[in-house]
């Protein structure tokens, strides 16, 4: 039997795994029972890796060992330095993928080794290749890389009969993406994409932090932004407040002993109202409106042509963001789509399509595309070409071309008896080649000496399903050819590096088992705290005060992460609950 293929949304802030069961997309909860897992990694002194909520929790105590938003660095030569070891973005992402894979394996009780992973539509080839490498390091055969907005459109549109034009408004923690997607007879075609990959919910948090830091400095003359641990605490509190304000009109930010003054510890205690938050972030939210209008225009449409708006990403829960969307499309967004889960669900539908193709391949020699499954038509967001004489950009694949695709062009030598030609490969829209993004060098040697203009070199660009480019140069005189698979050169992982990382990732599995035990402990502790808090309510009698003291100690033990201490404090709280129950009785 063909093995299971899962869908994974590898997000900047949160990640999520899904699968199709009985024709429906199902989100697989992690070992803590949560449907999404924070994309946060913490590596401790022993090299043990924490992923998800426990890592996020540990951030304030281990600011230099905790990695957030690694997705922003995919495809670059950025390195995370922990204990003089350097980790590539691929390795850190692999840790997140491994955690998702593990949780799914636990759920199904079988090995999962194949996945469809989603990436932002704006991801370049280098970023896509890095995502593929991350999957490989995590022990996953990445069957397909698909764009997040397309995945969202598939999840929403798969069971709808009528043809539609969808606007996918994706506002996450780190990026903003807008896509216009046409669905005709089960075919999904991306008509236009726009975005800002430097805008997200993190920027809202930062605005709140700046405001808190500014006020605190004014009042106490102390700059809270100078210490990394304090900054993490501020960021976490700011994010929490922002999230609460999507429901409430005001919230309190309370951070005890956040700094020391000559007269003792200082507390930050501030009320943040929804209107103040809106004031702080208005320009950022507003900046998405013209991008939406531009995308609609690029697609050759007007706002009235949009049948539905699909919201993706946590930041779309902010009321002001929902209002901004109404400025573009009057009817606003659909309310029946879960913005945190829809992308993983779309990836799962795509996995199902691949699994059914596999099954058909197993049964018969020739595979046929199942008719009731989505077919995706993608557009390239950048032009791809080579640098020519005079730094001109010779485009082979135009921007907004559908892919997979193939294009050829022919070139010759510029000097007599020239025996080699180098073609720098770029992506971008500038006519001066070198001002575009350099991807790789395609070089052909061994041309038979001939006067200039005589040799004929055929250059072929093949862009596959995952938008990974294969470039070939062929000397038509000798038939010699060279091929490069294009990834930005300085960021490419060698096969050797990849196998080392895969080995290390496998070794981490044992450690992850230990983590699982720890997580169960955290879960139990949290439900104990919840029970105790419920029992004491806002009472301030002696037992309630005593209980609160024990809760605080347990919280500190949880932050410290020492299992023995947590167990000890849990026992104390358990006894206290028994005492409370007895008193109640
Ligand atoms: P994503 O990258 O899609 O997981 O989105 C994560 C971003 O959404 C983070 O910046 C979160 O703080 C933010 N977020 C999550 N839930 C909410 C909410 N209810 N209100 C406002 N922002 C939220």
PDB file of C-alpha atoms and ligand atoms in Angstrom, residues 11-14 36 170-174 200-202 205 239 242-244 246 312-318 339-340, ligand 1:
ATOM      1  CA  UNK A  11       4.820  28.946   9.294  1.00  0.00           C
ATOM      2  CA  UNK A  12       6.960  31.835  10.506  1.00  0.00           C
ATOM      3  CA  UNK A  13       5.185  31.914  13.847  1.00  0.00           C
ATOM      4  CA  UNK A  14       3.202  28.688  13.991  1.00  0.00           C
ATOM      5  CA  UNK A  36      -0.939  24.542  16.056  1.00  0.00           C
ATOM      6  CA  UNK A 170      -2.653  36.266   4.296  1.00  0.00           C
ATOM      7  CA  UNK A 171      -1.389  38.241   7.283  1.00  0.00           C
ATOM      8  CA  UNK A 172       0.807  36.172   9.567  1.00  0.00           C
ATOM      9  CA  UNK A 173       3.492  36.897  12.108  1.00  0.00           C
ATOM     10  CA  UNK A 174       6.209  37.846   9.643  1.00  0.00           C
ATOM     11  CA  UNK A 200       3.499  41.003  10.011  1.00  0.00           C
ATOM     12  CA  UNK A 201       2.078  40.619  13.486  1.00  0.00           C
ATOM     13  CA  UNK A 202       5.621  40.815  14.918  1.00  0.00           C
ATOM     14  CA  UNK A 205       4.140  43.581  18.860  1.00  0.00           C
ATOM     15  CA  UNK A 239       1.735  39.830  21.875  1.00  0.00           C
ATOM     16  CA  UNK A 242      -2.579  42.322  21.242  1.00  0.00           C
ATOM     17  CA  UNK A 243      -4.283  38.924  21.002  1.00  0.00           C
ATOM     18  CA  UNK A 244      -6.620  39.725  23.902  1.00  0.00           C
ATOM     19  CA  UNK A 246      -8.984  41.113  19.258  1.00  0.00           C
ATOM     20  CA  UNK A 312      -5.197  33.366   6.456  1.00  0.00           C
ATOM     21  CA  UNK A 313      -2.817  33.950   9.376  1.00  0.00           C
ATOM     22  CA  UNK A 314      -3.262  34.973  13.001  1.00  0.00           C
ATOM     23  CA  UNK A 315      -3.116  38.724  12.363  1.00  0.00           C
ATOM     24  CA  UNK A 316      -6.381  38.604  10.402  1.00  0.00           C
ATOM     25  CA  UNK A 317      -8.176  38.111  13.734  1.00  0.00           C
ATOM     26  CA  UNK A 318      -7.590  41.783  14.528  1.00  0.00           C
ATOM     27  CA  UNK A 339      -7.114  31.346   9.407  1.00  0.00           C
ATOM     28  CA  UNK A 340      -4.638  29.223  11.379  1.00  0.00           C
TER      29      UNK A 340
HETATM   30  P1  LIG B   1       0.801  32.981  11.717  1.00  0.00           P
HETATM   31  O1  LIG B   1       2.160  33.363  11.208  1.00  0.00           O
HETATM   32  O2  LIG B   1      -0.226  32.851  10.711  1.00  0.00           O
HETATM   33  O3  LIG B   1       0.832  31.836  12.675  1.00  0.00           O
HETATM   34  O4  LIG B   1       0.305  34.252  12.587  1.00  0.00           O
HETATM   35  C1  LIG B   1       0.897  34.544  13.781  1.00  0.00           C
HETATM   36  C2  LIG B   1       0.660  35.985  14.120  1.00  0.00           C
HETATM   37  O5  LIG B   1      -0.709  36.172  14.397  1.00  0.00           O
HETATM   38  C3  LIG B   1       1.410  36.397  15.363  1.00  0.00           C
HETATM   39  O6  LIG B   1       1.924  37.701  15.193  1.00  0.00           O
HETATM   40  C4  LIG B   1       0.347  36.369  16.419  1.00  0.00           C
HETATM   41  O7  LIG B   1       0.622  37.260  17.475  1.00  0.00           O
HETATM   42  C5  LIG B   1      -0.851  36.820  15.629  1.00  0.00           C
HETATM   43  N1  LIG B   1      -2.122  36.421  16.233  1.00  0.00           N
HETATM   44  C6  LIG B   1      -2.537  35.176  16.563  1.00  0.00           C
HETATM   45  N2  LIG B   1      -3.765  35.197  17.089  1.00  0.00           N
HETATM   46  C7  LIG B   1      -4.150  36.500  17.108  1.00  0.00           C
HETATM   47  C8  LIG B   1      -5.319  37.191  17.551  1.00  0.00           C
HETATM   48  N3  LIG B   1      -6.352  36.543  18.084  1.00  0.00           N
HETATM   49  N4  LIG B   1      -5.344  38.535  17.410  1.00  0.00           N
HETATM   50  C9  LIG B   1      -4.305  39.200  16.885  1.00  0.00           C
HETATM   51  N5  LIG B   1      -3.183  38.618  16.442  1.00  0.00           N
HETATM   52  C10 LIG B   1      -3.095  37.279  16.552  1.00  0.00           C
END
